[in-house]
Amino acid sequence: HLCSEMNLSRAKSERIISIAKIHDIGKIYVDDDILRSSNKLTKQEYSDIKEHTQYGYELLKDIDILNNDLDIILYHHERWDGGGYPEGIKGDKIPVGARILAVCDSLDVMITGRSYKPPMTKEDIIEEFENCAGKQFDPEIAKEMIKLIKKGFFDDSFKSKEKIREMELSYS
């Protein structure tokens, strides 16, 4: 939905969606203990995780059909304000597919939670996108994601406050 809201061609949208399905493939080279850790990561562990974008790019770069879209994998952790990785590029210099994936990947994390962080409510997710637009996320893409959330496109994925509270208690 987000690709069509951004008026991308069907072909471009399909390429972004295909790459999104394998965007974290580079994590196969990151130690499982680091990936599963519920503790605060050390600087070295965080550095190791950050390498997954480069690993994924290197792993797939010889597959000709993917070549033109691998920058999506490489740059999906770049931030609009330049504070991301691997290169710290910012704004329009980040490929549009990577900017879209960053928003979608973040939505997934906010909806599902992580071993160290419970899921967020619909309202909290909207607020997070509003707060991070122009910082972490392309402001236009964040705005379109907020519209989709408000229209109810993801309603069956959101958890209730009560369910999130239950999950929070299980983390303690």
mmCIF file of C-alpha atoms in Angstrom, residues 13-142:
data_model
loop_
_atom_site.group_PDB
_atom_site.id
_atom_site.type_symbol
_atom_site.label_atom_id
_atom_site.label_comp_id
_atom_site.label_asym_id
_atom_site.label_seq_id
_atom_site.Cartn_x
_atom_site.Cartn_y
_atom_site.Cartn_z
ATOM 1 C CA SER A 13 6.830 -1.355 -6.167
ATOM 2 C CA GLU A 14 7.157 -5.072 -6.885
ATOM 3 C CA ARG A 15 10.970 -4.840 -6.804
ATOM 4 C CA ILE A 16 10.885 -3.046 -3.447
ATOM 5 C CA ILE A 17 8.460 -5.623 -2.047
ATOM 6 C CA SER A 18 10.629 -8.510 -3.286
ATOM 7 C CA ILE A 19 13.786 -7.037 -1.760
ATOM 8 C CA ALA A 20 11.916 -6.275 1.483
ATOM 9 C CA LYS A 21 11.207 -10.000 1.908
ATOM 10 C CA ILE A 22 14.952 -10.727 2.111
ATOM 11 C CA HIS A 23 16.252 -7.403 3.447
ATOM 12 C CA ASP A 24 17.802 -8.857 6.610
ATOM 13 C CA ILE A 25 19.470 -11.837 4.924
ATOM 14 C CA GLY A 26 22.866 -10.504 6.011
ATOM 15 C CA LYS A 27 21.965 -11.377 9.613
ATOM 16 C CA ILE A 28 22.942 -14.969 8.833
ATOM 17 C CA TYR A 29 26.524 -13.777 9.355
ATOM 18 C CA VAL A 30 25.769 -12.192 12.745
ATOM 19 C CA ASP A 31 26.212 -14.320 15.870
ATOM 20 C CA ASP A 32 22.874 -15.790 17.025
ATOM 21 C CA ASP A 33 23.588 -14.877 20.637
ATOM 22 C CA ILE A 34 23.769 -11.214 19.648
ATOM 23 C CA LEU A 35 20.572 -11.392 17.590
ATOM 24 C CA ARG A 36 18.637 -13.084 20.406
ATOM 25 C CA SER A 37 20.063 -11.016 23.252
ATOM 26 C CA SER A 38 17.578 -9.238 25.486
ATOM 27 C CA ASN A 39 20.386 -7.303 27.173
ATOM 28 C CA LYS A 40 21.729 -3.928 26.131
ATOM 29 C CA LEU A 41 24.281 -4.596 23.411
ATOM 30 C CA THR A 42 27.922 -3.695 23.841
ATOM 31 C CA LYS A 43 29.461 -1.304 21.314
ATOM 32 C CA GLN A 44 31.131 -4.271 19.597
ATOM 33 C CA GLU A 45 27.879 -6.271 19.427
ATOM 34 C CA TYR A 46 26.017 -3.275 18.000
ATOM 35 C CA SER A 47 28.821 -2.800 15.497
ATOM 36 C CA ASP A 48 28.496 -6.470 14.497
ATOM 37 C CA ILE A 49 24.734 -6.111 13.959
ATOM 38 C CA LYS A 50 25.229 -2.996 11.855
ATOM 39 C CA GLU A 51 27.332 -5.060 9.451
ATOM 40 C CA HIS A 52 24.254 -7.053 8.331
ATOM 41 C CA THR A 53 23.383 -4.504 5.656
ATOM 42 C CA GLN A 54 26.818 -4.865 4.056
ATOM 43 C CA TYR A 55 26.760 -8.665 4.435
ATOM 44 C CA GLY A 56 23.385 -8.847 2.691
ATOM 45 C CA TYR A 57 24.591 -6.614 -0.113
ATOM 46 C CA GLU A 58 27.767 -8.691 -0.597
ATOM 47 C CA LEU A 59 25.846 -11.962 -0.457
ATOM 48 C CA LEU A 60 23.434 -10.963 -3.229
ATOM 49 C CA LYS A 61 25.502 -8.642 -5.424
ATOM 50 C CA ASP A 62 26.339 -11.298 -8.025
ATOM 51 C CA ILE A 63 22.680 -12.085 -8.701
ATOM 52 C CA ASP A 64 22.110 -9.987 -11.816
ATOM 53 C CA ILE A 65 18.346 -9.699 -11.483
ATOM 54 C CA LEU A 66 18.743 -8.029 -8.063
ATOM 55 C CA ASN A 67 21.663 -5.738 -8.870
ATOM 56 C CA ASN A 68 19.752 -2.501 -9.407
ATOM 57 C CA ASP A 69 17.837 -2.847 -6.154
ATOM 58 C CA LEU A 70 20.486 -3.992 -3.698
ATOM 59 C CA ASP A 71 20.957 -0.442 -2.460
ATOM 60 C CA ILE A 72 17.610 -0.970 -0.698
ATOM 61 C CA ILE A 73 19.230 -3.655 1.470
ATOM 62 C CA LEU A 74 22.451 -1.718 1.940
ATOM 63 C CA TYR A 75 20.775 1.525 3.030
ATOM 64 C CA HIS A 76 17.590 0.485 4.870
ATOM 65 C CA HIS A 77 19.094 1.641 8.199
ATOM 66 C CA GLU A 78 20.094 5.081 6.954
ATOM 67 C CA ARG A 79 18.210 7.941 8.597
ATOM 68 C CA TRP A 80 16.680 10.981 6.921
ATOM 69 C CA ASP A 81 18.814 13.206 9.181
ATOM 70 C CA GLY A 82 22.051 11.378 8.319
ATOM 71 C CA GLY A 83 22.431 9.564 11.645
ATOM 72 C CA GLY A 84 22.057 6.044 10.257
ATOM 73 C CA TYR A 85 24.374 3.409 8.834
ATOM 74 C CA PRO A 86 26.379 2.134 6.954
ATOM 75 C CA GLU A 87 27.395 5.456 5.356
ATOM 76 C CA GLY A 88 25.451 8.164 7.196
ATOM 77 C CA ILE A 89 23.875 9.440 3.984
ATOM 78 C CA LYS A 90 20.761 11.566 4.391
ATOM 79 C CA GLY A 91 17.624 12.886 2.769
ATOM 80 C CA ASP A 92 17.110 12.265 -0.942
ATOM 81 C CA LYS A 93 20.528 10.630 -1.174
ATOM 82 C CA ILE A 94 18.947 7.555 0.445
ATOM 83 C CA PRO A 95 17.266 5.490 -2.297
ATOM 84 C CA VAL A 96 13.480 5.750 -2.127
ATOM 85 C CA GLY A 97 13.122 1.970 -1.756
ATOM 86 C CA ALA A 98 15.374 2.028 1.314
ATOM 87 C CA ARG A 99 13.380 4.930 2.788
ATOM 88 C CA ILE A 100 10.128 3.022 2.283
ATOM 89 C CA LEU A 101 11.607 -0.166 3.738
ATOM 90 C CA ALA A 102 12.873 1.754 6.794
ATOM 91 C CA VAL A 103 9.328 2.899 7.563
ATOM 92 C CA CYS A 104 7.783 -0.549 6.944
ATOM 93 C CA ASP A 105 10.490 -2.362 8.923
ATOM 94 C CA SER A 106 10.005 0.035 11.840
ATOM 95 C CA LEU A 107 6.233 -0.463 11.741
ATOM 96 C CA ASP A 108 6.787 -4.219 11.950
ATOM 97 C CA VAL A 109 9.036 -3.819 15.005
ATOM 98 C CA MET A 110 6.547 -1.459 16.682
ATOM 99 C CA ILE A 111 3.631 -3.845 16.057
ATOM 100 C CA THR A 112 5.363 -7.088 17.031
ATOM 101 C CA GLY A 113 7.841 -5.886 19.652
ATOM 102 C CA ARG A 114 11.208 -7.467 20.381
ATOM 103 C CA SER A 115 12.638 -9.631 23.172
ATOM 104 C CA TYR A 116 13.671 -6.426 24.953
ATOM 105 C CA LYS A 117 10.690 -4.229 24.038
ATOM 106 C CA PRO A 118 6.930 -4.882 24.005
ATOM 107 C CA PRO A 119 4.719 -3.957 21.051
ATOM 108 C CA MET A 120 3.185 -0.483 20.849
ATOM 109 C CA THR A 121 -0.455 0.570 20.553
ATOM 110 C CA LYS A 122 -1.818 2.063 17.344
ATOM 111 C CA GLU A 123 -1.890 5.506 18.959
ATOM 112 C CA ASP A 124 1.708 5.225 20.178
ATOM 113 C CA ILE A 125 2.866 4.083 16.738
ATOM 114 C CA ILE A 126 1.218 7.090 15.063
ATOM 115 C CA GLU A 127 2.881 9.366 17.630
ATOM 116 C CA GLU A 128 6.264 7.679 17.007
ATOM 117 C CA PHE A 129 6.018 8.258 13.248
ATOM 118 C CA GLU A 130 4.971 11.881 13.856
ATOM 119 C CA ASN A 131 7.933 12.429 16.210
ATOM 120 C CA CYS A 132 10.478 10.708 13.936
ATOM 121 C CA ALA A 133 9.350 12.257 10.629
ATOM 122 C CA GLY A 134 12.209 14.343 9.299
ATOM 123 C CA LYS A 135 14.636 12.726 11.742
ATOM 124 C CA GLN A 136 14.673 8.953 11.338
ATOM 125 C CA PHE A 137 12.171 8.818 8.476
ATOM 126 C CA ASP A 138 11.511 10.602 5.215
ATOM 127 C CA PRO A 139 8.744 13.009 6.328
ATOM 128 C CA GLU A 140 6.602 12.374 3.243
ATOM 129 C CA ILE A 141 6.772 8.582 3.616
ATOM 130 C CA ALA A 142 6.077 8.814 7.361
#
